[in-house]
PDB file of C-alpha atoms in Angstrom:
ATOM      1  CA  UNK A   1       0.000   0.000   0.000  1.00 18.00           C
ATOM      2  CA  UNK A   2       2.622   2.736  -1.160  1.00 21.00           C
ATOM      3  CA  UNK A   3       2.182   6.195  -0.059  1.00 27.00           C
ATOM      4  CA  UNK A   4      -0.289   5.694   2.394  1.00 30.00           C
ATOM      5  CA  UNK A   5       2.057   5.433   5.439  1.00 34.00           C
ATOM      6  CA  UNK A   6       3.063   9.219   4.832  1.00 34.00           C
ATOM      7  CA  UNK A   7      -0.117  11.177   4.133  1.00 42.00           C
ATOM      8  CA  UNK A   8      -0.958  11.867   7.136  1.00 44.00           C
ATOM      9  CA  UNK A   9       1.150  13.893   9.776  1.00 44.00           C
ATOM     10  CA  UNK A  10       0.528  14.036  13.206  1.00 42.00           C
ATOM     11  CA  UNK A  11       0.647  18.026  15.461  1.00 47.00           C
ATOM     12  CA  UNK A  12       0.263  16.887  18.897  1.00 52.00           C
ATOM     13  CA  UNK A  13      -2.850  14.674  19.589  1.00 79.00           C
ATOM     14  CA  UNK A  14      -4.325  15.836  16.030  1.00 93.00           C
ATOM     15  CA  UNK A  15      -3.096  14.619  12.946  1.00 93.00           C
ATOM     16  CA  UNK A  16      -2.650  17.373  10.197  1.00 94.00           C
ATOM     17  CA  UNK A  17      -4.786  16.738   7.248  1.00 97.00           C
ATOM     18  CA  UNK A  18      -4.388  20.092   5.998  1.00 97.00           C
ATOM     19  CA  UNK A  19      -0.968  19.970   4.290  1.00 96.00           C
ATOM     20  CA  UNK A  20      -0.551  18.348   0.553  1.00 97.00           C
ATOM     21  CA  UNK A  21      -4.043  18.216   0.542  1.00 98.00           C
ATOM     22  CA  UNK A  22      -3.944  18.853  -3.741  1.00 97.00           C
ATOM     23  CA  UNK A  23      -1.588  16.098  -4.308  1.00 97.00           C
ATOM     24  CA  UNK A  24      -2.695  13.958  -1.447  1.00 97.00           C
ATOM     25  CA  UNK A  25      -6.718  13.834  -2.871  1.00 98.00           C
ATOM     26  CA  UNK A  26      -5.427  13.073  -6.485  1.00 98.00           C
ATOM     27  CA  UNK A  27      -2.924  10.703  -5.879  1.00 98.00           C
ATOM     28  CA  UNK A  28      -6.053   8.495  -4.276  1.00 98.00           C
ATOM     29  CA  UNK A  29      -8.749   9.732  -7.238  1.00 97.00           C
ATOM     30  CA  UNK A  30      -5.985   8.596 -10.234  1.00 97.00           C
ATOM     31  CA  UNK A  31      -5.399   5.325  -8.697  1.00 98.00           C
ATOM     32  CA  UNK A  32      -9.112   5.015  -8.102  1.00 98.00           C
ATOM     33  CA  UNK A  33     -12.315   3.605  -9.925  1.00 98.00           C
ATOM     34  CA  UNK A  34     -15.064   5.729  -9.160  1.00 98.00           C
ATOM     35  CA  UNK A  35     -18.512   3.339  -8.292  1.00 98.00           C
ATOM     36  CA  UNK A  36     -22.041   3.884  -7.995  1.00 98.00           C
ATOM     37  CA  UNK A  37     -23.580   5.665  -4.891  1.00 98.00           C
ATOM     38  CA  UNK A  38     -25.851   3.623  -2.703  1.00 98.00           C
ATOM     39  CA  UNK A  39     -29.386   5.355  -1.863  1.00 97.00           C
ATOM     40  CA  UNK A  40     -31.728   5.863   1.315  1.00 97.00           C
ATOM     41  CA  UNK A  41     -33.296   1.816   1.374  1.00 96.00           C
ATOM     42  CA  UNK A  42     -30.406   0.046   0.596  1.00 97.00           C
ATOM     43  CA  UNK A  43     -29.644  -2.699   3.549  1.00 97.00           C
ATOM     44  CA  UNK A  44     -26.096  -1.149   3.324  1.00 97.00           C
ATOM     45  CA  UNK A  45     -26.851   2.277   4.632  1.00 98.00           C
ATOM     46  CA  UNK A  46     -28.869   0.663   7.593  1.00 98.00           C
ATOM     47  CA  UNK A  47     -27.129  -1.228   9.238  1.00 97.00           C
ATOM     48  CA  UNK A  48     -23.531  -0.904  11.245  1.00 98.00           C
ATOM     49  CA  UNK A  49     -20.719  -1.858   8.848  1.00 98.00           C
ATOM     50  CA  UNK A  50     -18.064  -4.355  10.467  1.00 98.00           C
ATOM     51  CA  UNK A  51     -14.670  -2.961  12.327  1.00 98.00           C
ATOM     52  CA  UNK A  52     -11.797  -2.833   9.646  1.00 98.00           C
ATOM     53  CA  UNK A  53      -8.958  -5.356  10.724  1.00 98.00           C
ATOM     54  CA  UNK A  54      -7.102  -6.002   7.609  1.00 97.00           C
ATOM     55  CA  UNK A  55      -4.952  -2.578   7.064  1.00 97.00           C
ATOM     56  CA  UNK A  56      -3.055  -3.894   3.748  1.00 96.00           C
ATOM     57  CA  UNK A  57      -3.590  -3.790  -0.502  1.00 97.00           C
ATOM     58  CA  UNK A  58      -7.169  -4.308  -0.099  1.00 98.00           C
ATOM     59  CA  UNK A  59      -7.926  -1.080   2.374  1.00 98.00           C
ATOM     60  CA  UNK A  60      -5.774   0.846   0.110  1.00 98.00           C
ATOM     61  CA  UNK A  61      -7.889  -0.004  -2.897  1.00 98.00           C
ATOM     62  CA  UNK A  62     -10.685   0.607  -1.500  1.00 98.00           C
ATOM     63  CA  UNK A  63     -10.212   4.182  -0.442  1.00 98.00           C
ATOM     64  CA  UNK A  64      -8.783   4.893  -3.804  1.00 98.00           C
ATOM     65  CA  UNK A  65     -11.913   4.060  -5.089  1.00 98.00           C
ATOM     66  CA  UNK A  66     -13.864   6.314  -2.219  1.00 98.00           C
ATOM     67  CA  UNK A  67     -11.955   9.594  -3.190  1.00 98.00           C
ATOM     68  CA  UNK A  68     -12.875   8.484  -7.321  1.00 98.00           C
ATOM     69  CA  UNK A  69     -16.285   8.372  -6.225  1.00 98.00           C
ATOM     70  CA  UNK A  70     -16.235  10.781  -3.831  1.00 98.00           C
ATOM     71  CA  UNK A  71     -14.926  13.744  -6.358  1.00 98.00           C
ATOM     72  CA  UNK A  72     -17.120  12.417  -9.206  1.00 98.00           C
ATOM     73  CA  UNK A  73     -20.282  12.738  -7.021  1.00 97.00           C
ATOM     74  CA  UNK A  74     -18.706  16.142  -6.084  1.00 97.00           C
ATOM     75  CA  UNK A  75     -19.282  15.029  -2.753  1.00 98.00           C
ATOM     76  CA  UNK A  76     -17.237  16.170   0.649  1.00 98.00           C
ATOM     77  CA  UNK A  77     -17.250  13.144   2.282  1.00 98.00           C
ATOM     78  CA  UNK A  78     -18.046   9.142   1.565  1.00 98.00           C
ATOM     79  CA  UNK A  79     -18.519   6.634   3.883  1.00 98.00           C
ATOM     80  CA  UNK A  80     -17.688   2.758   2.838  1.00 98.00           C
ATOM     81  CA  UNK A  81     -21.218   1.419   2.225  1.00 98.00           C
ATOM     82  CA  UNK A  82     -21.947   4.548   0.149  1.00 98.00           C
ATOM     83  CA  UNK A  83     -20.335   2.386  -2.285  1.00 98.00           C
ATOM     84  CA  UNK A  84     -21.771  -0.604  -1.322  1.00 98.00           C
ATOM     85  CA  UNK A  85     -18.956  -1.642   0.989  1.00 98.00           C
ATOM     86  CA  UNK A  86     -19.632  -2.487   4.581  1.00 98.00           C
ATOM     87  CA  UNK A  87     -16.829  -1.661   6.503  1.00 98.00           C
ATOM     88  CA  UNK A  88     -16.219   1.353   8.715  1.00 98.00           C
ATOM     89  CA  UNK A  89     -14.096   3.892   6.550  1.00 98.00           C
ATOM     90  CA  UNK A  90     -14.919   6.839   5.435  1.00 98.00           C
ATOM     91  CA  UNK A  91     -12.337   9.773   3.393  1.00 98.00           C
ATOM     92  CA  UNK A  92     -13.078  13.648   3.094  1.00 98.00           C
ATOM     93  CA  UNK A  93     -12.292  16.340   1.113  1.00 98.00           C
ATOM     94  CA  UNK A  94     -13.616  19.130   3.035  1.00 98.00           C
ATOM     95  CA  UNK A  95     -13.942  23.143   3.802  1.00 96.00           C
ATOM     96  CA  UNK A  96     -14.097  24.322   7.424  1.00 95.00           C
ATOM     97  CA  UNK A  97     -15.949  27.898   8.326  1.00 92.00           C
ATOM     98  CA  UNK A  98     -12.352  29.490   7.353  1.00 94.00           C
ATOM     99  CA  UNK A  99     -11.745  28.200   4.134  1.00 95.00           C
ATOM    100  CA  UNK A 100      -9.393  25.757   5.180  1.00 97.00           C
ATOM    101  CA  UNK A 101      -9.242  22.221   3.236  1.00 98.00           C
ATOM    102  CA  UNK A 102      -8.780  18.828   5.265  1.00 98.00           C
ATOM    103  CA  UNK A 103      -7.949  15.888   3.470  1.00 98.00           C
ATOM    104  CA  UNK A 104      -8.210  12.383   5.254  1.00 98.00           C
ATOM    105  CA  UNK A 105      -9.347   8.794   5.585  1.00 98.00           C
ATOM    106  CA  UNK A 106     -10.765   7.753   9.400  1.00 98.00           C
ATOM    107  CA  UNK A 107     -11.178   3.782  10.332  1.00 98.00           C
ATOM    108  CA  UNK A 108     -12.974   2.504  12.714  1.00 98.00           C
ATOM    109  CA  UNK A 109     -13.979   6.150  13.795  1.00 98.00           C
ATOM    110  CA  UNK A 110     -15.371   7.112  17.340  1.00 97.00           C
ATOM    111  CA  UNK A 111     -16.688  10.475  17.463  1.00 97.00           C
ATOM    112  CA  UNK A 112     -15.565  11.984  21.626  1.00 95.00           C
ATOM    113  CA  UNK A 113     -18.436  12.786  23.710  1.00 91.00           C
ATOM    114  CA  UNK A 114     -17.821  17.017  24.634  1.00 84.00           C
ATOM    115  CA  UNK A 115     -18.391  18.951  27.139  1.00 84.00           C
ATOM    116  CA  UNK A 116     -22.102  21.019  26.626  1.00 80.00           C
ATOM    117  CA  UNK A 117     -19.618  24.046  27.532  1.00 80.00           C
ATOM    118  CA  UNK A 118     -17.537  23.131  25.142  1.00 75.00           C
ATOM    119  CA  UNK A 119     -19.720  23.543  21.747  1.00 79.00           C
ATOM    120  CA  UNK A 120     -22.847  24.972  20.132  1.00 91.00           C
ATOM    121  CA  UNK A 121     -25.535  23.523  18.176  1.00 93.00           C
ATOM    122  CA  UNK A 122     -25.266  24.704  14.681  1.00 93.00           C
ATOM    123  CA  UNK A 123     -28.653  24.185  12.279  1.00 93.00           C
ATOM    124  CA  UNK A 124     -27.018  24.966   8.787  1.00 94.00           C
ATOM    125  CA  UNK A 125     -28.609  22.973   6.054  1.00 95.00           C
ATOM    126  CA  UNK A 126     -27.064  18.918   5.723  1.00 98.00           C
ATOM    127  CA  UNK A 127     -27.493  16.835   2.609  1.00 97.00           C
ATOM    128  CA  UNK A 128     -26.185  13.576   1.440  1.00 98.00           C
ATOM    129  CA  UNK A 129     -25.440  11.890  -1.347  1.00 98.00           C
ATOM    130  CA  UNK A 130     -27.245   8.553  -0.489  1.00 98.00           C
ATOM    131  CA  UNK A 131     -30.216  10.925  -0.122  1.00 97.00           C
ATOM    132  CA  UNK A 132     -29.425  12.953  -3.513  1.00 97.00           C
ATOM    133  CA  UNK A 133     -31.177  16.615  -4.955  1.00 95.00           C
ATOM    134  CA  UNK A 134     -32.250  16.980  -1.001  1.00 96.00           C
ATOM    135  CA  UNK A 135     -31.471  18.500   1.618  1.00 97.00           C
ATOM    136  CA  UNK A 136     -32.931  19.275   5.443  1.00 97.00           C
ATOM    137  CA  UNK A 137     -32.041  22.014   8.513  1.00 97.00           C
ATOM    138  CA  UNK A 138     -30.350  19.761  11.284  1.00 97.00           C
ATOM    139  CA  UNK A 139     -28.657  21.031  14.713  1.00 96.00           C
ATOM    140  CA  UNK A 140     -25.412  19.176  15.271  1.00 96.00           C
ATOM    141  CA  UNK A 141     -22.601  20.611  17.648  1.00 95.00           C
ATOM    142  CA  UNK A 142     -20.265  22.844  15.945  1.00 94.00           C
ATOM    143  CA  UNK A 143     -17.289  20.861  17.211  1.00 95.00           C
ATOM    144  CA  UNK A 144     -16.250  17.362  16.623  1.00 96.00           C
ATOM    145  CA  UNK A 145     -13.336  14.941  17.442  1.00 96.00           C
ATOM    146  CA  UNK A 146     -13.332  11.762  16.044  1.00 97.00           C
ATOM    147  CA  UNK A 147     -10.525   9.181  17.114  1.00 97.00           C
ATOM    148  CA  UNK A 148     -10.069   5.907  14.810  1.00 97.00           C
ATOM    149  CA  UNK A 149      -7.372   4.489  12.411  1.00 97.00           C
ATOM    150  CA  UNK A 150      -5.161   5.748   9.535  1.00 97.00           C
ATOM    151  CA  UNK A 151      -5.006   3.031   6.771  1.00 97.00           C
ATOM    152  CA  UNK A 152      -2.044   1.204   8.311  1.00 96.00           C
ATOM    153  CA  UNK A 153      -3.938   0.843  11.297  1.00 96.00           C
ATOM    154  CA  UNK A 154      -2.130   3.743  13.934  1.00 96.00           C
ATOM    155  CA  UNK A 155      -3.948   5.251  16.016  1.00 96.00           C
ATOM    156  CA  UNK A 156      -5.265   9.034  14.996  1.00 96.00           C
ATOM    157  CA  UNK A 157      -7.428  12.084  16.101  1.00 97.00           C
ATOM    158  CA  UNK A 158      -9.307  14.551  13.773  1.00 97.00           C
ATOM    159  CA  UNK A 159     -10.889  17.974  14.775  1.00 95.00           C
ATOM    160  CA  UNK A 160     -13.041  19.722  13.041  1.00 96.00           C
ATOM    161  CA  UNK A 161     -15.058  22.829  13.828  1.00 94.00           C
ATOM    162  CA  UNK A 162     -18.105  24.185  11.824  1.00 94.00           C
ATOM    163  CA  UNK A 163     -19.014  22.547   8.332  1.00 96.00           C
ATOM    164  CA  UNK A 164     -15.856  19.877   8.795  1.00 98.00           C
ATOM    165  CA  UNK A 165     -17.296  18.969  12.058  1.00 97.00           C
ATOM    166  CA  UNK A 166     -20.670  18.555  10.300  1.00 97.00           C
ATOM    167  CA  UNK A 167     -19.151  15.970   7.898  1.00 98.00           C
ATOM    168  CA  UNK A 168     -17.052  14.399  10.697  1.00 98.00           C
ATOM    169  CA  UNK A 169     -20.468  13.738  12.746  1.00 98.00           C
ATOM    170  CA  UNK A 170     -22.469  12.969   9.146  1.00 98.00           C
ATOM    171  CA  UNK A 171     -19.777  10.176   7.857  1.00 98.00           C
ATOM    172  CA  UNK A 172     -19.421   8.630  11.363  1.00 98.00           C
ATOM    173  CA  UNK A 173     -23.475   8.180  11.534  1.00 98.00           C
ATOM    174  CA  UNK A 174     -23.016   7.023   8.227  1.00 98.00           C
ATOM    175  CA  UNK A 175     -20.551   3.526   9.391  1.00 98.00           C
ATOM    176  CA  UNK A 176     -23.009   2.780  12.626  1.00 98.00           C
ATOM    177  CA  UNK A 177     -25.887   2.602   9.879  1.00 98.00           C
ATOM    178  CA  UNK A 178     -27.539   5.991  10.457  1.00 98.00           C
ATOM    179  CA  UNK A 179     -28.006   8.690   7.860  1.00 98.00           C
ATOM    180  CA  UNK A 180     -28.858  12.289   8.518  1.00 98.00           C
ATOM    181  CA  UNK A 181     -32.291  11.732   7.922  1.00 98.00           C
ATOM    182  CA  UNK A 182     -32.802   9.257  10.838  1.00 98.00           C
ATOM    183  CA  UNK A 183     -32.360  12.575  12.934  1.00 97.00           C
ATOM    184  CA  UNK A 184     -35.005  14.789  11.754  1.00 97.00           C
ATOM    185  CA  UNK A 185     -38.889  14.309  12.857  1.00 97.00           C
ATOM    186  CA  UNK A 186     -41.502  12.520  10.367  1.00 97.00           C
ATOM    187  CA  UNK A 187     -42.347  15.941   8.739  1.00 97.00           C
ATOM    188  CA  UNK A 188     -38.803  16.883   8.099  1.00 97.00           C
ATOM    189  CA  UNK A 189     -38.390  13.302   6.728  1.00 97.00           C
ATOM    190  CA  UNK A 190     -41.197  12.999   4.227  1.00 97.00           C
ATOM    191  CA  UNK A 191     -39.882  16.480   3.361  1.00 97.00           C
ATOM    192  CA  UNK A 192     -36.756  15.315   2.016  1.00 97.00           C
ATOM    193  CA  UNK A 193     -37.560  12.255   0.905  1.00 97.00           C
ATOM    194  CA  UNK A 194     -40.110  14.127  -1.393  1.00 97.00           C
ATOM    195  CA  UNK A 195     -37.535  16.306  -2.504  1.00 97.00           C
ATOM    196  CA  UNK A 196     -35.497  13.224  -3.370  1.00 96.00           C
ATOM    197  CA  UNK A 197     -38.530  11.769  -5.412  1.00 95.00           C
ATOM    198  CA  UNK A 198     -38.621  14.933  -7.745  1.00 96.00           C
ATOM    199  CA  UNK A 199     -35.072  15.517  -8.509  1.00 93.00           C
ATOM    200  CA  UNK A 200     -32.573  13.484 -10.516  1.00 92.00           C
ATOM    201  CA  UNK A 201     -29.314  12.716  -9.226  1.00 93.00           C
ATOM    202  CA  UNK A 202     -26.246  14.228 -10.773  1.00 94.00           C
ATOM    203  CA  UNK A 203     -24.244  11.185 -10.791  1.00 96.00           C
ATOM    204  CA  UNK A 204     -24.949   7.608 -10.667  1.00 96.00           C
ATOM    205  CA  UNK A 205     -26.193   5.892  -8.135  1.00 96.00           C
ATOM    206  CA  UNK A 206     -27.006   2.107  -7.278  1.00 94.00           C
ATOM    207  CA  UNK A 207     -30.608   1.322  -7.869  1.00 85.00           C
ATOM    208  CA  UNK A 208     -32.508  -0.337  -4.738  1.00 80.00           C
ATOM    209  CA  UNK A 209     -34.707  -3.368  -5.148  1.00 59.00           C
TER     210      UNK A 209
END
């Protein structure tokens, strides 16, 4: 699995995924196939995907193929079974409030419980691309950590504040089998799931059934 082992650096107890971040993402996308997005109703996206154990060829492969499909669904982030795959990875390519890029892969990720003091609830607008053309109001805290894996199986820690913590706290739901969605009430729901109904997706998805 070459090049994976460097790609991530590590300030303190946070790895820096800001650095390279160009190079980094299409390294991944050229070596990468991109596949079909799984939608809301596929089994995948329901249920919690299984603990990564194996951190070789395979793992590489596979997250090659996440940032392919990732940047041809002009996505942000992409969780495993958003591909069909049900193991607990997900990679971003994301803005925070300040403009900043992260680039990253998480396994097996564990999002820190905070401190109430230590964070605000933040009800920006969240979509999904398992849930494409829709998108919903949701309050999630405005801070995140999420502790987990690189891809040769190290321990590592991500912050993220704002939008980045948004897609830290979306992708993570996304591995225990829970999508944004599953967090609004019934009218919200229906809501987006109408919205979802009327539009046509941009890029190409897996039909369910």
């Amino acid at each position: 699995m070459s090049q994976q082992g460097t790609e991530q650096q590590v300030d303190g107890e946070f790895i820096v995924d800001t650095e390279g971040c160009e190079e980094r993402e299409r390294a991944h996308r050229e070596r990468g196939t991109a596949r079909p997005i799984t939608v809301v109703g596929n089994p995948v996206l329901h249920r919690e995907c299984e603990d990564v154990t194996e951190f070789g060829d395979d793992l590489g492969r596979l997250v090659d193929d996440m940032f392919a499909s990732q940047r041809a669904a002009e996505g942000v982030g992409l969780a495993a079974n958003q591909i069909g795959v049900g193991l607990k990875v997900f990679v971003y390519d994301c803005m925070d409030d300040e403009g900043v890029r992260h680039v990253g892969v998480v396994c097996n990720p564990v999002l820190d419980e905070l401190p109430a003091e230590s964070r605000v609830l933040d009800d920006s607008n969240e979509g999904c691309l398992s849930v494409p053309g829709a998108y919903a109001e949701l309050a999630r805290p405005d801070v995140a950590v999420v502790r987990g894996q690189d891809t040769e199986g190290k321990p590592i820690a991500v912050r993220g504040t704002g939008y980045f913590a948004r897609c830290l706290q979306h992708e993570t739901d996304h591995l225990y089998g829970r999508l944004y969605i599953d967090r609004l009430s019934k009218r919200d729901r229906k809501d987006v799931l109408r919205q979802m109904a009327e539009g046509t997706p941009r890029y190409e998805t897996v039909p369910n059934g």
